[in-house]
Structure formats: C-alpha cells, structure tokens
GROMACS .gro file of C-alpha atoms in nm:
model
  407
    1UNK     CA    1  -4.776   4.545   0.694
    2UNK     CA    2  -4.435   4.389   0.621
    3UNK     CA    3  -4.405   4.125   0.352
    4UNK     CA    4  -4.026   4.107   0.361
    5UNK     CA    5  -3.815   3.885   0.581
    6UNK     CA    6  -3.659   4.080   0.868
    7UNK     CA    7  -3.374   3.943   1.081
    8UNK     CA    8  -3.443   3.840   1.439
    9UNK     CA    9  -3.202   3.989   1.693
   10UNK     CA   10  -3.245   3.904   2.062
   11UNK     CA   11  -3.072   4.104   2.336
   12UNK     CA   12  -3.052   3.787   2.551
   13UNK     CA   13  -2.962   3.426   2.458
   14UNK     CA   14  -3.248   3.235   2.299
   15UNK     CA   15  -3.180   2.926   2.510
   16UNK     CA   16  -3.218   3.129   2.830
   17UNK     CA   17  -3.555   3.261   2.712
   18UNK     CA   18  -3.674   2.914   2.617
   19UNK     CA   19  -3.564   2.756   2.946
   20UNK     CA   20  -3.729   3.028   3.155
   21UNK     CA   21  -4.054   3.005   2.959
   22UNK     CA   22  -4.061   2.628   3.001
   23UNK     CA   23  -4.016   2.656   3.377
   24UNK     CA   24  -4.223   2.965   3.457
   25UNK     CA   25  -4.477   2.988   3.176
   26UNK     CA   26  -4.577   3.285   2.959
   27UNK     CA   27  -4.644   3.568   2.900
   28UNK     CA   28  -4.368   3.765   3.072
   29UNK     CA   29  -4.141   4.066   3.024
   30UNK     CA   30  -3.766   4.015   3.016
   31UNK     CA   31  -3.515   4.300   3.039
   32UNK     CA   32  -3.143   4.285   2.962
   33UNK     CA   33  -2.934   4.437   3.242
   34UNK     CA   34  -2.608   4.465   3.046
   35UNK     CA   35  -2.786   4.623   2.750
   36UNK     CA   36  -2.961   4.878   2.970
   37UNK     CA   37  -2.636   4.974   3.139
   38UNK     CA   38  -2.466   5.013   2.803
   39UNK     CA   39  -2.745   5.237   2.671
   40UNK     CA   40  -2.737   5.456   2.982
   41UNK     CA   41  -2.361   5.492   2.948
   42UNK     CA   42  -2.392   5.562   2.575
   43UNK     CA   43  -2.614   5.866   2.633
   44UNK     CA   44  -2.388   5.998   2.909
   45UNK     CA   45  -2.080   5.953   2.689
   46UNK     CA   46  -2.236   6.111   2.381
   47UNK     CA   47  -2.359   6.426   2.558
   48UNK     CA   48  -2.145   6.444   2.869
   49UNK     CA   49  -1.917   6.703   2.704
   50UNK     CA   50  -2.163   6.962   2.832
   51UNK     CA   51  -2.086   7.050   3.198
   52UNK     CA   52  -2.392   6.983   3.412
   53UNK     CA   53  -2.567   6.771   3.148
   54UNK     CA   54  -2.852   6.549   3.272
   55UNK     CA   55  -3.069   6.307   3.076
   56UNK     CA   56  -3.415   6.268   3.228
   57UNK     CA   57  -3.588   5.937   3.160
   58UNK     CA   58  -3.964   5.958   3.217
   59UNK     CA   59  -4.037   5.743   3.519
   60UNK     CA   60  -4.380   5.647   3.384
   61UNK     CA   61  -4.217   5.478   3.085
   62UNK     CA   62  -4.105   5.201   3.317
   63UNK     CA   63  -4.135   5.257   3.694
   64UNK     CA   64  -3.986   4.921   3.795
   65UNK     CA   65  -3.748   4.988   4.088
   66UNK     CA   66  -3.482   4.751   3.954
   67UNK     CA   67  -3.460   4.949   3.630
   68UNK     CA   68  -3.478   5.286   3.808
   69UNK     CA   69  -3.177   5.187   4.019
   70UNK     CA   70  -2.983   5.102   3.703
   71UNK     CA   71  -3.064   5.452   3.577
   72UNK     CA   72  -2.949   5.605   3.904
   73UNK     CA   73  -2.625   5.408   3.916
   74UNK     CA   74  -2.551   5.505   3.555
   75UNK     CA   75  -2.585   5.880   3.619
   76UNK     CA   76  -2.925   5.940   3.456
   77UNK     CA   77  -3.202   6.153   3.598
   78UNK     CA   78  -3.575   6.088   3.596
   79UNK     CA   79  -3.874   6.310   3.525
   80UNK     CA   80  -4.196   6.273   3.723
   81UNK     CA   81  -4.537   6.438   3.717
   82UNK     CA   82  -4.709   6.359   4.048
   83UNK     CA   83  -4.661   6.268   4.411
   84UNK     CA   84  -4.663   5.892   4.358
   85UNK     CA   85  -4.386   5.917   4.099
   86UNK     CA   86  -4.192   6.151   4.326
   87UNK     CA   87  -4.204   5.894   4.606
   88UNK     CA   88  -4.088   5.621   4.368
   89UNK     CA   89  -3.798   5.838   4.251
   90UNK     CA   90  -3.700   5.920   4.610
   91UNK     CA   91  -3.707   5.550   4.698
   92UNK     CA   92  -3.448   5.486   4.426
   93UNK     CA   93  -3.219   5.771   4.534
   94UNK     CA   94  -3.309   6.053   4.295
   95UNK     CA   95  -3.296   6.410   4.421
   96UNK     CA   96  -3.156   6.751   4.331
   97UNK     CA   97  -3.095   6.834   3.969
   98UNK     CA   98  -3.126   6.465   3.872
   99UNK     CA   99  -3.496   6.480   3.956
  100UNK     CA  100  -3.726   6.679   3.725
  101UNK     CA  101  -4.076   6.756   3.853
  102UNK     CA  102  -4.316   6.831   3.566
  103UNK     CA  103  -4.663   6.860   3.724
  104UNK     CA  104  -4.984   6.842   3.525
  105UNK     CA  105  -5.195   6.999   3.803
  106UNK     CA  106  -5.144   7.180   4.134
  107UNK     CA  107  -5.080   6.942   4.420
  108UNK     CA  108  -4.950   7.108   4.740
  109UNK     CA  109  -4.836   6.780   4.892
  110UNK     CA  110  -4.639   6.682   4.580
  111UNK     CA  111  -4.495   7.032   4.550
  112UNK     CA  112  -4.373   7.017   4.910
  113UNK     CA  113  -4.206   6.682   4.844
  114UNK     CA  114  -4.042   6.814   4.526
  115UNK     CA  115  -3.905   7.111   4.723
  116UNK     CA  116  -3.773   6.888   5.000
  117UNK     CA  117  -3.587   6.681   4.740
  118UNK     CA  118  -3.440   6.991   4.573
  119UNK     CA  119  -3.590   6.889   4.238
  120UNK     CA  120  -3.570   7.091   3.919
  121UNK     CA  121  -3.913   7.192   3.786
  122UNK     CA  122  -4.055   7.195   3.434
  123UNK     CA  123  -4.373   7.401   3.393
  124UNK     CA  124  -4.606   7.415   3.092
  125UNK     CA  125  -4.876   7.658   3.211
  126UNK     CA  126  -4.893   7.985   3.404
  127UNK     CA  127  -5.133   7.832   3.657
  128UNK     CA  128  -4.869   7.573   3.750
  129UNK     CA  129  -4.590   7.818   3.832
  130UNK     CA  130  -4.463   7.762   4.188
  131UNK     CA  131  -4.540   8.018   4.456
  132UNK     CA  132  -4.181   8.047   4.579
  133UNK     CA  133  -3.830   8.003   4.435
  134UNK     CA  134  -3.704   7.660   4.333
  135UNK     CA  135  -3.346   7.567   4.232
  136UNK     CA  136  -3.411   7.525   3.857
  137UNK     CA  137  -3.728   7.615   3.668
  138UNK     CA  138  -3.776   7.526   3.301
  139UNK     CA  139  -4.056   7.695   3.106
  140UNK     CA  140  -4.192   7.486   2.819
  141UNK     CA  141  -4.226   7.675   2.492
  142UNK     CA  142  -4.492   7.624   2.224
  143UNK     CA  143  -4.416   7.798   1.897
  144UNK     CA  144  -4.669   7.976   1.676
  145UNK     CA  145  -4.782   7.738   1.399
  146UNK     CA  146  -4.922   7.997   1.158
  147UNK     CA  147  -4.600   8.019   0.957
  148UNK     CA  148  -4.532   7.643   0.945
  149UNK     CA  149  -4.577   7.400   0.660
  150UNK     CA  150  -4.919   7.226   0.664
  151UNK     CA  151  -4.795   6.894   0.801
  152UNK     CA  152  -4.593   7.061   1.077
  153UNK     CA  153  -4.884   7.293   1.152
  154UNK     CA  154  -5.121   7.000   1.204
  155UNK     CA  155  -4.880   6.840   1.451
  156UNK     CA  156  -4.819   7.168   1.629
  157UNK     CA  157  -5.189   7.243   1.661
  158UNK     CA  158  -5.239   6.924   1.862
  159UNK     CA  159  -5.010   7.050   2.139
  160UNK     CA  160  -5.226   7.140   2.436
  161UNK     CA  161  -4.971   7.263   2.692
  162UNK     CA  162  -4.695   7.521   2.698
  163UNK     CA  163  -4.625   7.894   2.701
  164UNK     CA  164  -4.681   8.118   2.402
  165UNK     CA  165  -4.404   8.371   2.348
  166UNK     CA  166  -4.618   8.646   2.504
  167UNK     CA  167  -4.696   8.430   2.807
  168UNK     CA  168  -4.330   8.340   2.830
  169UNK     CA  169  -4.228   8.704   2.859
  170UNK     CA  170  -4.482   8.755   3.138
  171UNK     CA  171  -4.352   8.451   3.327
  172UNK     CA  172  -3.987   8.556   3.290
  173UNK     CA  173  -4.068   8.905   3.422
  174UNK     CA  174  -4.254   8.748   3.716
  175UNK     CA  175  -3.961   8.521   3.798
  176UNK     CA  176  -3.690   8.782   3.753
  177UNK     CA  177  -3.688   8.866   4.123
  178UNK     CA  178  -3.617   8.507   4.224
  179UNK     CA  179  -3.240   8.539   4.262
  180UNK     CA  180  -3.200   8.178   4.377
  181UNK     CA  181  -3.387   8.031   4.077
  182UNK     CA  182  -3.215   7.943   3.750
  183UNK     CA  183  -3.474   7.989   3.476
  184UNK     CA  184  -3.444   7.774   3.165
  185UNK     CA  185  -3.634   7.705   2.844
  186UNK     CA  186  -3.773   7.367   2.741
  187UNK     CA  187  -3.859   7.247   2.392
  188UNK     CA  188  -4.199   7.088   2.348
  189UNK     CA  189  -4.189   6.760   2.164
  190UNK     CA  190  -4.444   6.493   2.243
  191UNK     CA  191  -4.255   6.230   2.045
  192UNK     CA  192  -3.939   6.183   1.845
  193UNK     CA  193  -3.853   6.127   1.482
  194UNK     CA  194  -3.577   6.003   1.253
  195UNK     CA  195  -3.487   6.338   1.097
  196UNK     CA  196  -3.121   6.437   1.142
  197UNK     CA  197  -3.025   6.743   1.341
  198UNK     CA  198  -3.329   6.754   1.570
  199UNK     CA  199  -3.136   6.833   1.890
  200UNK     CA  200  -2.928   7.103   1.722
  201UNK     CA  201  -3.240   7.255   1.568
  202UNK     CA  202  -3.415   7.274   1.906
  203UNK     CA  203  -3.107   7.430   2.064
  204UNK     CA  204  -3.090   7.694   1.790
  205UNK     CA  205  -3.458   7.784   1.834
  206UNK     CA  206  -3.437   7.803   2.213
  207UNK     CA  207  -3.111   8.000   2.209
  208UNK     CA  208  -3.261   8.254   1.968
  209UNK     CA  209  -3.563   8.291   2.196
  210UNK     CA  210  -3.338   8.327   2.502
  211UNK     CA  211  -3.148   8.615   2.339
  212UNK     CA  212  -3.477   8.780   2.250
  213UNK     CA  213  -3.605   8.746   2.608
  214UNK     CA  214  -3.281   8.892   2.743
  215UNK     CA  215  -3.321   9.197   2.522
  216UNK     CA  216  -3.684   9.245   2.626
  217UNK     CA  217  -3.667   9.157   2.997
  218UNK     CA  218  -3.300   9.162   3.097
  219UNK     CA  219  -3.320   8.797   3.209
  220UNK     CA  220  -3.015   8.579   3.143
  221UNK     CA  221  -3.116   8.225   3.046
  222UNK     CA  222  -2.849   7.956   3.024
  223UNK     CA  223  -3.037   7.628   3.087
  224UNK     CA  224  -3.204   7.445   2.800
  225UNK     CA  225  -3.409   7.124   2.802
  226UNK     CA  226  -3.410   6.971   2.451
  227UNK     CA  227  -3.654   6.683   2.499
  228UNK     CA  228  -3.644   6.339   2.338
  229UNK     CA  229  -3.349   6.251   2.117
  230UNK     CA  230  -3.323   6.061   1.790
  231UNK     CA  231  -3.587   5.796   1.744
  232UNK     CA  232  -3.550   5.423   1.778
  233UNK     CA  233  -3.561   5.241   1.444
  234UNK     CA  234  -3.820   4.972   1.515
  235UNK     CA  235  -3.820   4.820   1.167
  236UNK     CA  236  -3.495   4.627   1.111
  237UNK     CA  237  -3.496   4.729   0.744
  238UNK     CA  238  -3.499   5.104   0.824
  239UNK     CA  239  -3.214   5.335   0.923
  240UNK     CA  240  -3.194   5.670   1.102
  241UNK     CA  241  -2.945   5.911   1.256
  242UNK     CA  242  -2.740   5.773   1.542
  243UNK     CA  243  -2.723   5.923   1.887
  244UNK     CA  244  -2.355   6.000   1.834
  245UNK     CA  245  -2.426   6.188   1.510
  246UNK     CA  246  -2.697   6.394   1.679
  247UNK     CA  247  -2.473   6.468   1.978
  248UNK     CA  248  -2.188   6.584   1.756
  249UNK     CA  249  -2.419   6.808   1.552
  250UNK     CA  250  -2.545   6.958   1.876
  251UNK     CA  251  -2.190   7.013   2.001
  252UNK     CA  252  -2.102   7.196   1.682
  253UNK     CA  253  -2.413   7.414   1.709
  254UNK     CA  254  -2.354   7.496   2.078
  255UNK     CA  255  -1.988   7.587   2.038
  256UNK     CA  256  -1.812   7.764   2.326
  257UNK     CA  257  -2.086   7.877   2.562
  258UNK     CA  258  -2.155   7.836   2.932
  259UNK     CA  259  -2.504   7.692   2.877
  260UNK     CA  260  -2.626   7.383   3.061
  261UNK     CA  261  -2.813   7.127   2.851
  262UNK     CA  262  -3.051   6.850   2.946
  263UNK     CA  263  -3.253   6.601   2.744
  264UNK     CA  264  -3.541   6.359   2.790
  265UNK     CA  265  -3.404   6.064   2.594
  266UNK     CA  266  -3.610   5.761   2.700
  267UNK     CA  267  -3.656   5.533   2.400
  268UNK     CA  268  -3.284   5.512   2.321
  269UNK     CA  269  -3.219   5.404   2.680
  270UNK     CA  270  -3.500   5.161   2.760
  271UNK     CA  271  -3.684   5.039   2.453
  272UNK     CA  272  -3.436   4.803   2.288
  273UNK     CA  273  -3.371   4.600   2.600
  274UNK     CA  274  -3.718   4.472   2.676
  275UNK     CA  275  -3.896   4.166   2.535
  276UNK     CA  276  -4.252   4.041   2.574
  277UNK     CA  277  -4.236   3.661   2.560
  278UNK     CA  278  -4.563   3.488   2.468
  279UNK     CA  279  -4.671   3.139   2.361
  280UNK     CA  280  -4.859   3.047   2.047
  281UNK     CA  281  -5.191   2.892   2.149
  282UNK     CA  282  -5.360   2.854   1.810
  283UNK     CA  283  -5.292   2.888   1.437
  284UNK     CA  284  -5.621   2.991   1.278
  285UNK     CA  285  -5.729   3.071   0.921
  286UNK     CA  286  -6.031   3.294   0.862
  287UNK     CA  287  -5.957   3.415   0.508
  288UNK     CA  288  -5.631   3.533   0.659
  289UNK     CA  289  -5.381   3.351   0.880
  290UNK     CA  290  -5.405   3.436   1.250
  291UNK     CA  291  -5.137   3.353   1.502
  292UNK     CA  292  -5.312   3.359   1.842
  293UNK     CA  293  -5.081   3.410   2.141
  294UNK     CA  294  -5.146   3.398   2.515
  295UNK     CA  295  -5.058   3.765   2.567
  296UNK     CA  296  -5.307   4.033   2.477
  297UNK     CA  297  -5.393   4.399   2.505
  298UNK     CA  298  -5.362   4.359   2.884
  299UNK     CA  299  -4.989   4.312   2.838
  300UNK     CA  300  -4.902   4.572   2.574
  301UNK     CA  301  -5.126   4.854   2.454
  302UNK     CA  302  -4.923   5.040   2.194
  303UNK     CA  303  -4.974   4.824   1.883
  304UNK     CA  304  -5.351   4.824   1.934
  305UNK     CA  305  -5.399   5.188   2.032
  306UNK     CA  306  -5.136   5.361   1.819
  307UNK     CA  307  -5.074   5.112   1.537
  308UNK     CA  308  -4.719   5.112   1.670
  309UNK     CA  309  -4.483   4.879   1.487
  310UNK     CA  310  -4.288   4.631   1.695
  311UNK     CA  311  -4.072   4.360   1.545
  312UNK     CA  312  -4.202   4.008   1.611
  313UNK     CA  313  -4.010   3.681   1.586
  314UNK     CA  314  -4.058   3.312   1.658
  315UNK     CA  315  -3.789   3.181   1.892
  316UNK     CA  316  -3.555   2.934   1.723
  317UNK     CA  317  -3.707   2.977   1.375
  318UNK     CA  318  -3.476   3.227   1.209
  319UNK     CA  319  -3.462   3.087   0.855
  320UNK     CA  320  -3.598   3.316   0.580
  321UNK     CA  321  -3.758   3.026   0.389
  322UNK     CA  322  -4.112   2.890   0.429
  323UNK     CA  323  -4.263   3.209   0.565
  324UNK     CA  324  -4.611   3.341   0.515
  325UNK     CA  325  -4.820   3.636   0.622
  326UNK     CA  326  -4.960   3.613   0.976
  327UNK     CA  327  -5.181   3.842   1.182
  328UNK     CA  328  -5.046   3.819   1.538
  329UNK     CA  329  -5.337   3.861   1.781
  330UNK     CA  330  -5.435   3.810   2.144
  331UNK     CA  331  -5.681   3.549   2.272
  332UNK     CA  332  -5.995   3.765   2.316
  333UNK     CA  333  -6.258   3.842   2.053
  334UNK     CA  334  -6.185   4.217   2.076
  335UNK     CA  335  -6.079   4.359   1.740
  336UNK     CA  336  -5.810   4.571   1.906
  337UNK     CA  337  -5.650   4.273   2.076
  338UNK     CA  338  -5.363   4.244   1.828
  339UNK     CA  339  -4.989   4.296   1.798
  340UNK     CA  340  -4.961   4.329   1.420
  341UNK     CA  341  -5.174   4.338   1.108
  342UNK     CA  342  -4.932   4.134   0.904
  343UNK     CA  343  -4.585   3.983   0.947
  344UNK     CA  344  -4.385   3.741   0.741
  345UNK     CA  345  -4.324   3.466   0.995
  346UNK     CA  346  -4.228   3.098   0.966
  347UNK     CA  347  -4.483   2.821   0.992
  348UNK     CA  348  -4.583   2.795   1.356
  349UNK     CA  349  -4.753   2.552   1.585
  350UNK     CA  350  -4.903   2.577   1.934
  351UNK     CA  351  -4.634   2.594   2.199
  352UNK     CA  352  -4.388   2.798   1.990
  353UNK     CA  353  -4.254   3.108   2.165
  354UNK     CA  354  -4.350   3.436   1.999
  355UNK     CA  355  -4.133   3.736   2.090
  356UNK     CA  356  -4.248   4.100   2.072
  357UNK     CA  357  -3.932   4.312   2.059
  358UNK     CA  358  -3.850   4.666   2.178
  359UNK     CA  359  -4.099   4.694   2.464
  360UNK     CA  360  -3.876   4.850   2.729
  361UNK     CA  361  -4.102   5.159   2.744
  362UNK     CA  362  -4.468   5.163   2.836
  363UNK     CA  363  -4.520   4.788   2.842
  364UNK     CA  364  -4.629   4.650   3.175
  365UNK     CA  365  -4.635   5.003   3.317
  366UNK     CA  366  -4.969   5.079   3.151
  367UNK     CA  367  -5.172   4.756   3.124
  368UNK     CA  368  -5.543   4.742   3.062
  369UNK     CA  369  -5.698   4.554   3.351
  370UNK     CA  370  -5.907   4.301   3.164
  371UNK     CA  371  -6.090   4.041   3.372
  372UNK     CA  372  -5.967   3.698   3.271
  373UNK     CA  373  -5.625   3.809   3.152
  374UNK     CA  374  -5.320   3.822   3.376
  375UNK     CA  375  -5.084   4.116   3.399
  376UNK     CA  376  -4.748   3.975   3.297
  377UNK     CA  377  -4.461   3.942   3.547
  378UNK     CA  378  -4.124   4.108   3.485
  379UNK     CA  379  -3.780   3.949   3.499
  380UNK     CA  380  -3.425   4.081   3.463
  381UNK     CA  381  -3.154   3.896   3.273
  382UNK     CA  382  -2.843   3.968   3.479
  383UNK     CA  383  -2.490   4.017   3.351
  384UNK     CA  384  -2.389   3.680   3.500
  385UNK     CA  385  -2.650   3.496   3.291
  386UNK     CA  386  -2.904   3.444   3.567
  387UNK     CA  387  -3.267   3.559   3.552
  388UNK     CA  388  -3.430   3.717   3.857
  389UNK     CA  389  -3.791   3.827   3.919
  390UNK     CA  390  -3.837   4.203   3.958
  391UNK     CA  391  -4.218   4.228   3.956
  392UNK     CA  392  -4.479   3.956   4.012
  393UNK     CA  393  -4.767   3.856   3.788
  394UNK     CA  394  -5.111   3.991   3.862
  395UNK     CA  395  -5.359   3.708   3.822
  396UNK     CA  396  -5.717   3.730   3.704
  397UNK     CA  397  -5.816   3.699   4.071
  398UNK     CA  398  -5.597   3.999   4.157
  399UNK     CA  399  -5.770   4.199   3.885
  400UNK     CA  400  -6.111   4.088   4.014
  401UNK     CA  401  -6.019   4.200   4.367
  402UNK     CA  402  -5.896   4.533   4.232
  403UNK     CA  403  -6.219   4.596   4.043
  404UNK     CA  404  -6.479   4.450   4.279
  405UNK     CA  405  -6.312   4.381   4.613
  406UNK     CA  406  -6.449   4.695   4.778
  407UNK     CA  407  -6.811   4.645   4.669
   0.00000   0.00000   0.00000
C-alpha cells in the first residue's frame, strides 16, 4: 500500500489517450511504438559488444504480431515453448539462432518445425533432449540449495525444472559425439530482481561449471544463456541498477574470451511501454474508498494473482494535493477483481480515465475468460502520432461462443 504521492509519467501524450478513449471507449491496451523501438535498441547497444549476442524475448509475454515484428526489425530474438508459438514466430520472420525453442514436453510436430527453422534449443530435463543434433543446445542448470542462505534456499527449492550437476555431466557426455551441435549452459531464473551484478554473477557461476565439465568430460562449452536482466522498477519512488551498469559489470567479468552470450531480457524491453486504459464507473465507500473501473481481472491478472504492484494514475489529474487512499477494483463482486489495495489518488468521479502503467508483458496475452466481461482490444501509438488497432476486442458474446458454442 502506498500512501505517498507518486509522479505520473505517460509514455504517450495524455491528449491522445483521452481522445481515443472518447471515440472508441474503454478498456483498451495502448503500446508506444517509439518507446518499444528505443528499448529494443538499448538492450542491443548495451550488450552488443559480445559477438553473436542475442536477446530472447519470451513470445508468450506478448504474442501480438505488430510487437513481434518490432522485435524482429530491432535485432531481438524470441523464445517459444510449443508448436503454436513456433508458428507465430515463423510468421514474423524469426528463424536460426534468433529463435530459441524451449519445450516443456515432447512434441514431434513442434520439434520438426523447430529443426526446419534452424532454431536453437534450451532443454531443462533429460527426457526432453532431442534425438538428433541441433545447431545450438543449451542445458539449463539448477544449483544445489543445501549450502545457500535460508531465503535463497526457499526460492531455489521451488524450482521444478533443470539439470543437477550430475545429470548435466551425463547429458554432456551423451552429446559429446554431436560434432555439429554447440552445447551451452543456461542459468535458471524464474524472475528478476534489483540486486546489482546479477548478470555477472550468473556468468561467473556458469563459466566455473563449464571449466569443471571440460576437465571431467573433455567438452568445450562456450555458449552461455544468462536469463532475465535487471528488474523493472515499478514503484516510481524506488531505484535499481540500470541495464548499462549491469552490462558493463558483465563485460568486465567476461574479459577477453571467445564465449557467446545470450539473455532473456523481457521486462526491460516490453513492460514500460504498455498502458491499460480504463474508465471510472463508480466511487464507492464501504469503510474504505473504492474506485470501481470498467476493466477487471479479465484484462490483467497479475495484480490479483501475484499482488504485483503497478503504478496507477488518473489522466489529467497530476496535482499532489487533495489526494486520498483508494482501492482500485474491477466491476465484479469477486474479491480478487482488483488492481491495487491502496493508492493515493486525487478525488475522482465517474467518467475519469484511470491508467494502469507498465503492462507491456502478460497483459492481454493471458486474460481470464469471464462471461460478461470483454477482452480488451490493443492499439499501437505510432511514431507519427497516429493510433492504429493491432488486435480486436473480444466481446462477451465471443466469450460465450468460445465456452458454449460447441455444446
């Protein structure tokens, strides 16, 4: 719960948001094309000193074709986990080393497609190892937690996929005969944090393990996947390490080697440049003040399911005075249908536009299909100041057809 005033920063002009909402209604997602392009370029610039470097953005974070094509044009790669995602990536031009196939189960059809596209592979279990050579094969490592501090041990013990060091040795020995396959090591990190030096620390751990494997098996490993980068600071009052600081620390740690690095930096690329625009439908007091908006859990799951903080603002009301504590909630009577448990916001009235910031990842891509609530459309704010639709709304009737149309 935040009781302090936090500044409201929009990636697109407020007047453009207001005009579009007036004409097309709410809720909707709005992405900033220029901001996305700048973030893609920023990652490539910060880490492009490593020859062969690729940043893989998880396709499931936002599979919209318009955004995937921006990633492709900017030099990013994408990571996928199944046949449907592979087809989406192919449709947007991804292939070769810029496509990372990380399956969660065996699927011969998807595996054949990944091979035809020349994709790199990332494997987290012995049962998922391919049956024949592939161009690049990363093995995901899970470290022993018995020697970790209690907090780190609890996090580590929740990891359910990856190779132990003993299993890793077996896999490397098995793959040693695949002359045409470059074997690499991948760090396991399910999320990111704001601690400095995370990329350099992962590199150091993986490089140490690679030297150990070379001594034990004779295998030479020179590819390393370092996972997600520095975290996005969602609270405007917080600070954290910058991407450039992390990249420079990594460069210092790597030094003069012929290794090839890759990362899975998604949040730094996508998150900042997405907004969920909703309308206030009611201001209600039931012991506490509730700001009821027309978007709900159907539009954005993370605040409800993970207590994930996202900054919230009221369009056009930026003054720090006359604010009070509001609970920002959706229109249903479900307890989880909420966007925050408490925000210092200005006095509101029905019709005001309420903005949920930093929703470029995992917003519309994973909606809960709730009968009676729409699935919000998506729009792109272009560099020339125009707004174009990139994905239509799904009405309550569409949801009904999806759930019951075949019965």
